[in-house]
Amino acid sequence: MGRAEGERAPARRYAIADAATLDSRVGSTPVEVPPPGGSAALDETLDRAATSTPSGGEVFHPGAWIGRYTILAKIGEGGMGAVFSAYDTELERRVAIKVLRPRASGDPLGHARMQREAQALARLSHPNVVQIHDVGWLGGQLFVAMEFVTGPTLRAWQREHDPRTSAGREAILAMYAQAGAGLAAAHARGLVHRDFKPDNVLVGDDGRARVLDFGLAAGTRVSAADEGEGGGASEGESGGGVRVRVAGLLDSDLTRTGSIMGTPAYMAPEQFLARRTDARADVFAFAAALYEALYAELPFAGETFAERQAEVIDGAVKPAPVGSAIPAWLRAVLLRGIERDPERRYPDIDALLAALADDPIARRRRRLRVAAALLVTTAVIVGVVIGGISLAQRWRAARAEAMAEERRLAVEARIDELLAAGAAAEAERAFQAYVTNPDNRGSAALARAWLSHGERARSREATDAALDAYASAYTVATASAEQIAAMVGLAELARDQLRWRGLVFAVEALEERFPEDLGRPEIRDLRLDAALARVDLEAAERILATADRGAGDDVRSVIAALRGAQHTPYTRCTNSAYRLRGRD
């Protein structure tokens, strides 16, 4: 054996074994691959491969050389071209090579655009974006070398996860969050996908989502419109069920009518109207794809291109399917994502992902669980210290409190869902059912339920309802924490409504019953406002003397103004003081 042959033997054995593995997956014939390095035999092979064309004019075929790549097997084919597995002899790794068909490569402007975007994408390194390694031309055909990924498309993956279950819904949201992170990374580089859909995302065997085809097909011409619901590139699958899919340019066609590009199932209105698009078109497509994953149907009706176009442009979103388990807050996020007006959508993918992660019901439950745990623990500790109550009685009291708090958490979450869905009357019925339940009587949870009710009423400026709720909370409260919160709520409500006598009354009650809490910032502010309402400047100055340094700077100018306005009528003076403090 000569020297060159001996040098090639180890790498040749590696390449044959590598190709044989591929053969078990896609049924191709193993191809012997020359090694990397500077051998004369390799250089001669590369030169010959770069200048030769096999019979029939086919440049790309198993065994052919494309620069430093040798073609192993064809593993996918579609309207735009073919996909090959190949071996990179310099970096000793398998890659995928996408080759555009001659008819798809006949657009010179498309050539330049595709090459430019492929080169830009090659400079983007992100775990949720398919890596582009190389782009070039051979035999008048554009090819792109890219990361080779095994695993299903996102569309195939999501079929295995039921959105009707919490676990399935959380898994879908988590996987789409990965895909969204890839989109956001590309947008940060100025790359807009223009054809995001579940078929353009791969879920690798490592569980990682990778987005592919960032605008790379947008410059190609297509002879027929794609009016399907997705489609995607072909997959190779062996008898053993191992899926092999290329991470690169999809071989599915894009719709192109004039300058309209995209897949109709996920296209934004501005794409249908052939208007200028930006990253918000990807926001629309992402939200539409996630809507489909969660509801098992697309958000817009229409069986033909024209029907779908009309529905999308009109913003005619279908109602949620009967019996859907998707929470109202999540539907609201999706609907904003597919707004027909780009200005009303989320401004970017990051904002959409943040909204998807911000589950208000889960957030409230976490906060209330922590508060409930602290309150129940405190109640148990206090109960142990206080004598005269048997251990069984203390246990029953703590358990009754815990159960009342658990029921409150459940009804609060239900009320949030109903209000988000616009069912205010049903939400009110759910609240009344809780506060009239005799099992909740005497619990701290009952007072907290009234406090929450007051906060909701106050947020929608229902003054009378808020007043009634805070008063009820104070009446049923069994501990000072809830009593203080209720009285503070009444005082703040009176102040907001410029009801000075009510404010003074509430503050005097706080000062009389809870003297040890007068230093709390919210109570100190209320006492200051009450003193100003009474034009009791000495009292206001005494309160200021107990405040932290700098805390009363905004009030001192008010006091100075009031000292020069002692003869101003009461109502006008107090209203002016309130305005001077900047509270209206």
Coordinates of C-alpha atoms in Angstrom, one line a residue:
M1 CA 0.0 0.0 0.0
G2 CA 1.4 3.4 -1.0
R3 CA 1.9 6.3 1.5
A4 CA -1.2 8.3 0.3
E5 CA -3.3 5.2 0.4
G6 CA -2.2 4.4 4.0
E7 CA -3.0 8.0 5.1
R8 CA -6.5 7.7 3.7
A9 CA -7.4 4.4 5.3
P10 CA -8.5 5.5 8.8
A11 CA -10.6 8.4 7.5
R12 CA -12.1 6.1 4.7
R13 CA -13.2 3.6 7.3
Y14 CA -14.7 6.4 9.4
A15 CA -16.6 7.7 6.4
I16 CA -17.9 4.3 5.3
A17 CA -19.2 3.6 8.8
D18 CA -20.7 7.0 9.0
A19 CA -22.5 6.5 5.7
A20 CA -23.6 3.0 6.7
T21 CA -25.4 4.5 9.7
L22 CA -27.2 6.9 7.3
D23 CA -28.0 3.9 5.1
S24 CA -29.9 2.2 8.0
R25 CA -32.1 5.3 8.2
V26 CA -32.8 6.3 4.7
G27 CA -31.9 3.3 2.5
S28 CA -29.0 5.0 0.6
T29 CA -25.8 3.4 -0.6
P30 CA -22.7 4.0 1.5
V31 CA -20.2 6.3 -0.2
E32 CA -16.4 6.1 0.4
V33 CA -15.2 9.5 1.5
P34 CA -11.6 10.7 1.0
P35 CA -10.0 12.2 4.2
P36 CA -9.3 15.8 4.9
G37 CA -5.8 17.1 4.6
G38 CA -3.3 17.9 2.0
S39 CA -2.8 14.6 0.1
A40 CA -2.3 14.8 -3.6
A41 CA -5.0 12.2 -4.1
L42 CA -7.5 14.3 -2.3
D43 CA -6.6 17.5 -4.2
E44 CA -6.9 15.6 -7.5
T45 CA -10.3 14.3 -6.4
L46 CA -11.6 17.7 -5.4
D47 CA -10.4 19.3 -8.7
R48 CA -12.0 16.5 -10.7
A49 CA -15.3 16.8 -8.8
A50 CA -15.5 20.6 -9.2
T51 CA -15.2 20.4 -13.0
S52 CA -17.0 17.2 -13.9
T53 CA -20.6 16.6 -14.6
P54 CA -22.1 13.0 -14.6
S55 CA -24.1 11.7 -17.5
G56 CA -27.5 13.3 -17.8
G57 CA -26.2 16.6 -16.6
E58 CA -26.9 15.9 -12.9
V59 CA -24.2 17.7 -10.8
F60 CA -25.5 16.7 -7.4
H61 CA -25.7 12.9 -6.8
P62 CA -24.3 10.4 -4.3
G63 CA -20.6 10.2 -4.7
A64 CA -20.2 13.7 -6.1
W65 CA -17.9 16.3 -4.6
I66 CA -19.1 19.9 -3.8
G67 CA -16.0 21.7 -2.7
R68 CA -15.0 20.1 0.6
Y69 CA -18.3 18.2 0.8
T70 CA -19.0 14.7 -0.6
I71 CA -22.6 13.8 -1.3
L72 CA -23.7 10.7 0.7
A73 CA -27.4 10.3 -0.2
K74 CA -30.5 12.1 -1.3
I75 CA -32.9 12.3 1.7
G76 CA -35.6 14.7 0.6
E77 CA -37.1 16.2 -2.5
G78 CA -39.8 18.8 -3.2
G79 CA -41.0 21.6 -5.4
M80 CA -37.9 23.9 -4.9
G81 CA -35.2 21.3 -5.0
A82 CA -33.5 18.4 -3.3
V83 CA -31.9 17.8 0.0
F84 CA -28.8 15.6 0.4
S85 CA -26.8 14.4 3.3
A86 CA -23.2 15.1 2.9
Y87 CA -19.8 14.7 4.6
D88 CA -17.6 17.7 5.4
T89 CA -14.1 16.3 4.9
E90 CA -12.4 19.3 6.5
L91 CA -14.3 19.4 9.8
E92 CA -15.3 15.7 9.7
R93 CA -19.0 16.1 10.3
R94 CA -22.2 15.3 8.5
V95 CA -24.1 18.2 7.0
A96 CA -27.2 18.7 4.9
I97 CA -27.0 20.3 1.5
K98 CA -30.1 22.0 0.0
V99 CA -29.9 22.4 -3.8
L100 CA -32.4 24.6 -5.7
R101 CA -33.8 23.3 -8.9
P102 CA -32.8 25.1 -12.1
R103 CA -36.3 26.5 -12.5
A104 CA -36.2 27.8 -9.0
S105 CA -32.7 29.2 -9.5
G106 CA -33.5 31.2 -12.6
D107 CA -34.2 34.5 -10.8
P108 CA -31.0 36.6 -10.7
L109 CA -32.4 39.0 -8.0
G110 CA -33.5 36.0 -6.1
H111 CA -30.0 34.5 -6.3
A112 CA -28.4 37.6 -4.8
R113 CA -31.0 37.9 -2.1
M114 CA -30.8 34.2 -1.1
Q115 CA -27.1 34.3 -1.0
R116 CA -27.0 37.5 1.0
E117 CA -29.5 36.2 3.6
A118 CA -27.8 32.8 3.8
Q119 CA -24.5 34.5 4.5
A120 CA -26.2 36.7 7.1
L121 CA -27.8 33.7 8.7
A122 CA -24.4 31.9 8.7
R123 CA -23.1 34.6 11.0
L124 CA -26.0 33.9 13.5
S125 CA -25.2 31.3 16.1
H126 CA -28.1 30.5 18.3
P127 CA -29.2 27.2 19.8
N128 CA -32.8 27.6 18.4
V129 CA -31.7 28.4 14.9
V130 CA -30.4 25.9 12.3
Q131 CA -26.8 26.7 11.6
I132 CA -25.9 27.6 8.1
H133 CA -22.3 26.5 7.3
D134 CA -21.8 27.5 3.7
V135 CA -23.5 28.8 0.5
G136 CA -22.3 28.7 -3.1
W137 CA -22.9 27.8 -6.7
L138 CA -22.1 24.8 -8.8
G139 CA -23.3 24.0 -12.3
G140 CA -25.6 27.1 -12.2
Q141 CA -27.4 25.9 -9.1
L142 CA -27.4 27.5 -5.7
F143 CA -26.6 25.2 -2.8
V144 CA -26.6 25.8 1.0
A145 CA -24.8 23.6 3.4
M146 CA -26.3 23.5 6.9
E147 CA -26.6 21.7 10.2
F148 CA -27.9 18.1 10.0
V149 CA -30.6 17.4 12.5
T150 CA -32.5 14.3 13.3
G151 CA -36.0 14.5 14.7
P152 CA -39.6 15.5 13.7
T153 CA -41.0 18.8 12.6
L154 CA -42.8 20.8 15.3
R155 CA -46.0 19.9 13.5
A156 CA -45.4 16.2 14.0
W157 CA -44.1 16.7 17.5
Q158 CA -47.2 18.6 18.7
R159 CA -49.5 15.9 17.5
E160 CA -48.1 13.8 20.4
H161 CA -49.0 16.5 23.0
D162 CA -52.6 17.0 24.0
P163 CA -53.4 20.7 24.6
R164 CA -56.5 19.8 26.5
T165 CA -54.3 18.7 29.4
S166 CA -52.3 21.1 31.5
A167 CA -49.1 19.0 30.9
G168 CA -49.6 19.0 27.1
R169 CA -50.4 22.7 27.0
E170 CA -47.3 23.5 29.1
A171 CA -45.1 21.4 26.9
I172 CA -46.4 23.1 23.7
L173 CA -45.9 26.5 25.2
A174 CA -42.4 25.6 26.3
M175 CA -41.4 24.3 22.8
Y176 CA -42.9 27.3 21.1
A177 CA -41.0 29.5 23.5
Q178 CA -37.8 27.9 22.2
A179 CA -38.8 28.5 18.6
G180 CA -39.7 32.1 19.5
A181 CA -36.3 32.6 21.0
G182 CA -34.8 31.6 17.6
L183 CA -37.0 34.0 15.8
A184 CA -36.1 36.8 18.2
A185 CA -32.4 36.1 17.6
A186 CA -32.8 36.4 13.9
H187 CA -34.8 39.5 14.1
A188 CA -32.0 41.1 16.2
R189 CA -29.8 40.5 13.1
G190 CA -32.3 42.1 10.8
L191 CA -33.6 38.8 9.4
V192 CA -37.3 38.3 8.9
H193 CA -38.5 34.8 8.4
R194 CA -41.6 35.5 6.3
D195 CA -42.8 31.9 6.3
F196 CA -42.8 30.7 9.9
K197 CA -45.0 27.6 10.4
P198 CA -44.7 24.3 12.4
D199 CA -43.1 22.6 9.4
N200 CA -40.2 25.2 9.5
V201 CA -39.2 24.2 13.0
L202 CA -37.4 21.0 13.8
V203 CA -37.4 19.3 17.2
G204 CA -34.1 17.5 17.5
D205 CA -33.6 14.2 19.4
D206 CA -32.0 16.4 22.1
G207 CA -35.4 18.1 22.7
R208 CA -34.2 21.4 21.3
A209 CA -36.3 23.4 18.8
R210 CA -34.5 24.8 15.8
V211 CA -36.1 27.3 13.3
L212 CA -35.0 27.1 9.7
D213 CA -35.6 28.9 6.4
F214 CA -35.2 32.6 7.5
G215 CA -36.3 34.2 4.3
L216 CA -34.1 32.0 2.2
A217 CA -36.9 31.0 -0.1
A218 CA -38.4 34.4 -0.4
G219 CA -36.5 35.3 -3.6
T220 CA -37.5 32.2 -5.6
R221 CA -40.2 32.0 -8.2
V222 CA -43.0 29.4 -7.8
S223 CA -45.2 28.3 -10.6
A224 CA -48.3 27.5 -8.5
A225 CA -49.8 28.8 -5.4
D226 CA -49.7 26.7 -2.2
E227 CA -53.2 26.7 -0.8
G228 CA -52.5 24.0 1.8
E229 CA -52.5 24.2 5.5
G230 CA -48.8 23.7 5.9
G231 CA -47.1 20.8 4.2
G232 CA -43.3 20.9 4.5
A233 CA -40.3 19.1 3.2
S234 CA -40.3 15.4 2.7
E235 CA -38.9 13.1 5.4
G236 CA -37.0 10.0 5.1
E237 CA -38.0 7.2 7.4
S238 CA -36.6 3.7 7.7
G239 CA -38.5 0.6 8.6
G240 CA -37.3 1.1 12.1
G241 CA -39.2 4.3 12.4
V242 CA -36.1 6.6 12.8
R243 CA -37.0 10.0 11.3
V244 CA -34.4 11.9 9.4
R245 CA -35.1 15.5 8.5
V246 CA -32.8 18.1 7.1
A247 CA -32.3 21.3 9.0
G248 CA -32.1 23.8 6.2
L249 CA -34.2 25.2 3.3
L250 CA -37.5 23.5 3.1
D251 CA -38.5 21.9 -0.1
S252 CA -42.1 23.2 0.1
D253 CA -43.1 26.0 -2.1
L254 CA -44.1 29.5 -1.0
T255 CA -47.1 31.2 -2.5
R256 CA -46.0 34.0 -4.8
T257 CA -48.7 35.9 -6.6
G258 CA -47.0 39.1 -7.8
S259 CA -44.9 39.8 -4.7
I260 CA -47.1 37.9 -2.2
M261 CA -44.9 35.4 -0.4
G262 CA -45.7 33.0 2.4
T263 CA -47.9 30.0 3.4
P264 CA -51.6 31.1 3.4
A265 CA -52.4 29.3 6.6
Y266 CA -50.1 31.6 8.5
M267 CA -49.7 34.7 6.4
A268 CA -50.4 38.2 7.9
P269 CA -52.8 40.6 6.2
E270 CA -50.0 42.8 5.0
Q271 CA -48.5 39.8 3.2
F272 CA -51.8 39.1 1.4
L273 CA -51.9 42.7 0.5
A274 CA -48.4 42.6 -0.9
R275 CA -47.4 45.4 1.5
R276 CA -44.0 45.9 3.2
T277 CA -43.5 43.4 6.0
D278 CA -41.3 43.4 9.0
A279 CA -40.9 41.3 12.1
R280 CA -44.5 41.8 13.1
A281 CA -45.5 39.5 10.2
D282 CA -43.5 36.8 12.0
V283 CA -45.4 37.7 15.2
F284 CA -48.6 37.0 13.3
A285 CA -47.4 33.7 11.9
F286 CA -46.0 32.5 15.3
A287 CA -49.3 33.3 17.1
A288 CA -51.4 31.7 14.3
A289 CA -49.2 28.5 14.5
L290 CA -49.5 28.4 18.3
Y291 CA -53.2 29.0 18.1
E292 CA -53.4 25.9 15.8
A293 CA -51.3 23.9 18.2
L294 CA -53.5 24.7 21.1
Y295 CA -57.0 24.6 19.5
A296 CA -56.3 21.9 16.8
E297 CA -57.6 24.3 14.2
L298 CA -56.4 27.5 12.5
P299 CA -57.8 30.8 13.7
F300 CA -59.3 31.8 10.3
A301 CA -61.8 29.9 8.1
G302 CA -61.5 29.5 4.4
E303 CA -60.8 26.5 2.2
T304 CA -59.3 28.4 -0.8
F305 CA -56.7 31.0 -1.1
A306 CA -59.3 33.7 -1.8
E307 CA -61.5 32.7 1.2
R308 CA -58.5 32.6 3.5
Q309 CA -57.3 35.9 2.3
A310 CA -60.7 37.6 2.9
E311 CA -61.0 36.2 6.4
V312 CA -57.5 37.2 7.4
I313 CA -57.7 40.7 6.0
D314 CA -61.1 41.2 7.7
G315 CA -59.7 39.9 11.0
A316 CA -62.6 37.4 11.2
V317 CA -61.2 35.1 13.9
K318 CA -63.3 32.0 14.5
P319 CA -64.8 31.6 18.0
A320 CA -63.1 29.2 20.4
P321 CA -64.2 25.6 19.9
V322 CA -66.9 24.5 22.3
G323 CA -65.4 22.9 25.4
S324 CA -62.0 24.4 24.8
A325 CA -59.6 24.1 27.8
I326 CA -57.5 27.1 26.8
P327 CA -57.7 29.8 29.5
A328 CA -59.2 33.2 28.6
W329 CA -55.9 35.1 29.3
L330 CA -54.0 32.8 26.9
R331 CA -56.6 33.3 24.1
A332 CA -56.4 37.1 24.6
V333 CA -52.6 36.9 24.1
L334 CA -53.1 34.9 20.9
L335 CA -55.7 37.2 19.6
R336 CA -53.5 40.2 20.0
G337 CA -50.7 38.3 18.2
I338 CA -53.0 37.8 15.1
E339 CA -54.4 41.4 15.0
R340 CA -55.0 42.4 11.4
D341 CA -53.4 45.8 12.1
P342 CA -49.6 45.4 12.7
E343 CA -49.7 48.4 15.0
R344 CA -52.0 46.6 17.4
R345 CA -50.0 43.4 17.6
Y346 CA -47.1 42.8 20.0
P347 CA -44.2 44.9 18.7
D348 CA -41.9 42.0 18.5
I349 CA -41.5 38.3 19.4
D350 CA -39.9 39.1 22.8
A351 CA -43.0 41.0 23.9
L352 CA -45.2 38.1 22.7
L353 CA -43.1 35.5 24.5
A354 CA -43.2 37.7 27.7
A355 CA -47.0 37.8 27.5
L356 CA -47.2 34.0 27.0
A357 CA -45.0 33.5 30.1
D358 CA -47.0 35.9 32.3
D359 CA -49.9 33.6 33.3
P360 CA -51.9 35.9 35.6
I361 CA -53.8 33.1 37.2
A362 CA -50.7 31.1 38.0
R363 CA -49.0 34.3 39.3
R364 CA -51.9 35.1 41.5
R365 CA -52.1 31.6 42.8
R366 CA -48.3 31.6 43.6
R367 CA -48.6 34.9 45.5
L368 CA -51.7 33.8 47.4
R369 CA -50.3 30.4 48.3
V370 CA -47.2 32.1 49.8
A371 CA -49.4 34.5 51.7
A372 CA -51.7 31.7 52.8
A373 CA -48.8 29.6 54.0
L374 CA -47.4 32.4 56.0
L375 CA -50.8 33.3 57.5
V376 CA -51.6 29.7 58.4
T377 CA -48.2 29.2 59.9
T378 CA -48.6 32.4 62.0
A379 CA -52.0 31.3 63.1
V380 CA -50.7 27.9 64.2
I381 CA -47.8 29.5 66.1
V382 CA -50.1 32.0 67.9
G383 CA -52.5 29.2 68.7
V384 CA -49.7 27.1 70.4
V385 CA -48.7 30.1 72.6
I386 CA -52.2 30.9 73.7
G387 CA -53.2 28.6 76.5
G388 CA -56.6 27.2 77.4
I389 CA -57.3 25.6 74.0
S390 CA -56.8 21.9 73.5
L391 CA -54.5 20.6 70.9
A392 CA -57.4 19.1 69.0
Q393 CA -59.2 22.4 69.0
R394 CA -56.2 24.2 67.7
W395 CA -55.7 21.6 65.0
R396 CA -59.4 21.9 63.9
A397 CA -59.2 25.7 63.9
A398 CA -56.0 25.7 61.8
R399 CA -57.4 23.2 59.4
A400 CA -60.7 25.2 59.0
E401 CA -58.7 28.3 58.3
A402 CA -56.5 26.5 55.7
M403 CA -59.5 25.0 54.0
A404 CA -61.2 28.4 53.9
E405 CA -58.1 29.9 52.4
E406 CA -57.9 27.1 49.8
R407 CA -61.5 27.7 48.8
R408 CA -60.7 31.4 48.5
L409 CA -57.7 30.8 46.2
A410 CA -59.9 28.6 44.0
V411 CA -62.7 31.2 43.8
E412 CA -60.2 34.1 43.2
A413 CA -58.7 32.1 40.3
R414 CA -62.2 31.4 38.9
I415 CA -63.2 35.0 39.2
D416 CA -60.0 36.1 37.3
E417 CA -60.9 33.7 34.5
L418 CA -64.5 34.9 34.3
L419 CA -63.6 38.6 34.3
A420 CA -61.0 38.0 31.6
A421 CA -63.7 36.3 29.5
G422 CA -66.1 39.2 30.1
A423 CA -68.5 37.2 32.4
A424 CA -68.8 39.8 35.2
A425 CA -72.2 38.6 36.3
E426 CA -71.0 35.0 36.7
A427 CA -67.9 36.3 38.5
E428 CA -70.1 38.2 41.0
R429 CA -72.2 35.0 41.6
A430 CA -69.0 33.0 42.3
F431 CA -67.9 35.6 44.9
Q432 CA -71.2 35.8 46.6
A433 CA -71.3 32.0 46.9
Y434 CA -68.0 32.1 48.7
V435 CA -68.8 34.9 51.2
T436 CA -72.2 33.4 52.1
N437 CA -70.8 29.9 52.6
P438 CA -71.1 29.2 56.4
D439 CA -67.9 27.1 56.4
N440 CA -65.9 30.3 55.7
R441 CA -67.5 32.3 58.6
G442 CA -65.0 33.5 61.2
S443 CA -62.0 32.9 59.0
A444 CA -59.3 35.4 58.1
A445 CA -59.8 34.2 54.5
L446 CA -63.3 35.7 54.4
A447 CA -61.9 39.2 55.2
R448 CA -59.2 38.7 52.5
A449 CA -61.9 37.8 50.0
W450 CA -63.8 41.0 50.7
L451 CA -60.5 43.0 50.4
S452 CA -59.8 41.5 47.0
H453 CA -63.4 42.3 46.0
G454 CA -62.8 45.9 47.0
E455 CA -59.6 46.1 45.0
R456 CA -61.4 44.8 41.9
A457 CA -64.2 47.3 42.3
R458 CA -61.8 50.1 42.9
S459 CA -59.8 49.3 39.8
R460 CA -63.0 49.6 37.7
E461 CA -63.9 52.8 39.5
A462 CA -67.1 51.2 41.1
T463 CA -66.9 53.5 44.1
D464 CA -70.0 52.3 46.0
A465 CA -69.1 48.6 45.5
A466 CA -65.6 49.2 46.7
L467 CA -66.9 51.1 49.8
D468 CA -69.2 48.2 50.6
A469 CA -66.5 45.7 50.2
Y470 CA -63.9 47.4 52.4
A471 CA -66.6 48.0 55.1
S472 CA -67.6 44.3 54.9
A473 CA -63.9 43.3 55.2
Y474 CA -63.5 45.5 58.3
T475 CA -66.7 44.0 59.9
V476 CA -65.8 40.3 59.4
A477 CA -62.0 40.7 60.0
T478 CA -60.8 38.7 63.0
A479 CA -57.2 39.9 62.9
S480 CA -55.5 43.3 62.9
A481 CA -53.8 42.8 59.6
E482 CA -57.1 42.6 57.7
Q483 CA -58.7 45.3 59.8
I484 CA -55.9 47.7 59.0
A485 CA -56.0 46.8 55.3
A486 CA -59.8 47.4 55.2
M487 CA -59.5 50.8 57.0
V488 CA -56.6 51.9 54.8
G489 CA -58.8 50.9 51.8
L490 CA -61.7 53.0 53.1
A491 CA -59.4 56.0 53.7
E492 CA -57.7 55.8 50.3
L493 CA -61.1 55.5 48.6
A494 CA -62.3 58.6 50.5
R495 CA -59.2 60.5 49.5
D496 CA -59.5 59.5 45.9
Q497 CA -63.1 60.8 45.8
L498 CA -62.1 64.0 47.7
R499 CA -64.4 63.1 50.6
W500 CA -62.3 64.8 53.3
R501 CA -64.6 64.1 56.2
G502 CA -64.6 60.4 55.3
L503 CA -60.8 60.5 55.1
V504 CA -60.5 62.2 58.5
F505 CA -62.9 59.7 60.1
A506 CA -60.9 56.7 58.7
V507 CA -57.6 58.1 59.8
E508 CA -58.8 58.9 63.3
A509 CA -60.0 55.2 63.6
L510 CA -56.5 54.0 62.5
E511 CA -54.8 56.4 65.0
E512 CA -57.1 55.2 67.9
R513 CA -57.1 51.4 67.2
F514 CA -53.6 50.8 65.8
P515 CA -51.2 53.3 67.3
E516 CA -48.3 50.9 66.8
D517 CA -48.8 50.9 63.0
L518 CA -48.9 54.6 62.4
G519 CA -45.3 54.7 61.1
R520 CA -46.2 52.6 58.1
P521 CA -45.7 54.6 54.9
E522 CA -49.2 54.2 53.5
I523 CA -50.7 55.2 56.9
R524 CA -48.4 58.1 57.3
D525 CA -49.4 59.5 53.9
L526 CA -53.0 59.2 54.8
R527 CA -52.5 61.0 58.1
L528 CA -50.7 63.8 56.3
D529 CA -53.5 64.1 53.9
A530 CA -56.0 64.2 56.7
A531 CA -54.0 66.8 58.6
L532 CA -53.9 68.9 55.4
A533 CA -57.7 68.4 54.9
R534 CA -58.3 69.8 58.4
V535 CA -55.7 72.5 57.7
D536 CA -54.0 71.3 60.9
L537 CA -50.5 72.4 59.9
E538 CA -49.0 71.7 63.3
A539 CA -50.2 68.1 63.1
A540 CA -48.8 67.7 59.6
E541 CA -45.4 69.0 60.7
R542 CA -45.4 66.6 63.7
I543 CA -46.1 63.7 61.3
L544 CA -43.4 64.9 59.0
A545 CA -40.9 64.9 61.9
T546 CA -41.4 61.1 62.2
A547 CA -40.8 60.4 58.5
D548 CA -37.6 59.3 56.9
R549 CA -35.2 61.9 55.6
G550 CA -36.5 63.3 52.3
A551 CA -39.9 61.5 52.6
G552 CA -41.9 64.7 53.3
D553 CA -40.2 67.2 50.9
D554 CA -43.3 67.3 48.7
V555 CA -45.5 68.3 51.6
R556 CA -43.4 71.2 53.1
S557 CA -44.2 73.4 50.1
V558 CA -47.9 72.6 50.6
I559 CA -47.7 73.6 54.2
A560 CA -46.0 76.8 53.3
A561 CA -48.8 77.6 50.7
L562 CA -51.5 76.8 53.3
R563 CA -50.0 79.1 55.9
G564 CA -50.7 81.9 53.5
A565 CA -54.2 80.8 52.8
Q566 CA -55.8 80.5 56.3
H567 CA -58.9 82.4 55.2
T568 CA -59.6 80.3 52.2
P569 CA -63.0 78.4 52.5
Y570 CA -62.5 74.9 53.8
T571 CA -63.5 72.8 50.7
R572 CA -61.6 75.0 48.3
C573 CA -58.5 75.0 50.6
T574 CA -58.4 71.2 51.1
N575 CA -59.0 70.5 47.4
S576 CA -56.1 72.9 46.6
A577 CA -53.9 71.2 49.1
Y578 CA -54.7 67.8 47.5
R579 CA -53.8 69.2 44.1
L580 CA -50.6 70.7 45.4
R581 CA -49.6 67.2 46.6
G582 CA -50.2 66.0 43.0
R583 CA -52.9 63.4 43.7
D584 CA -55.6 64.3 41.1

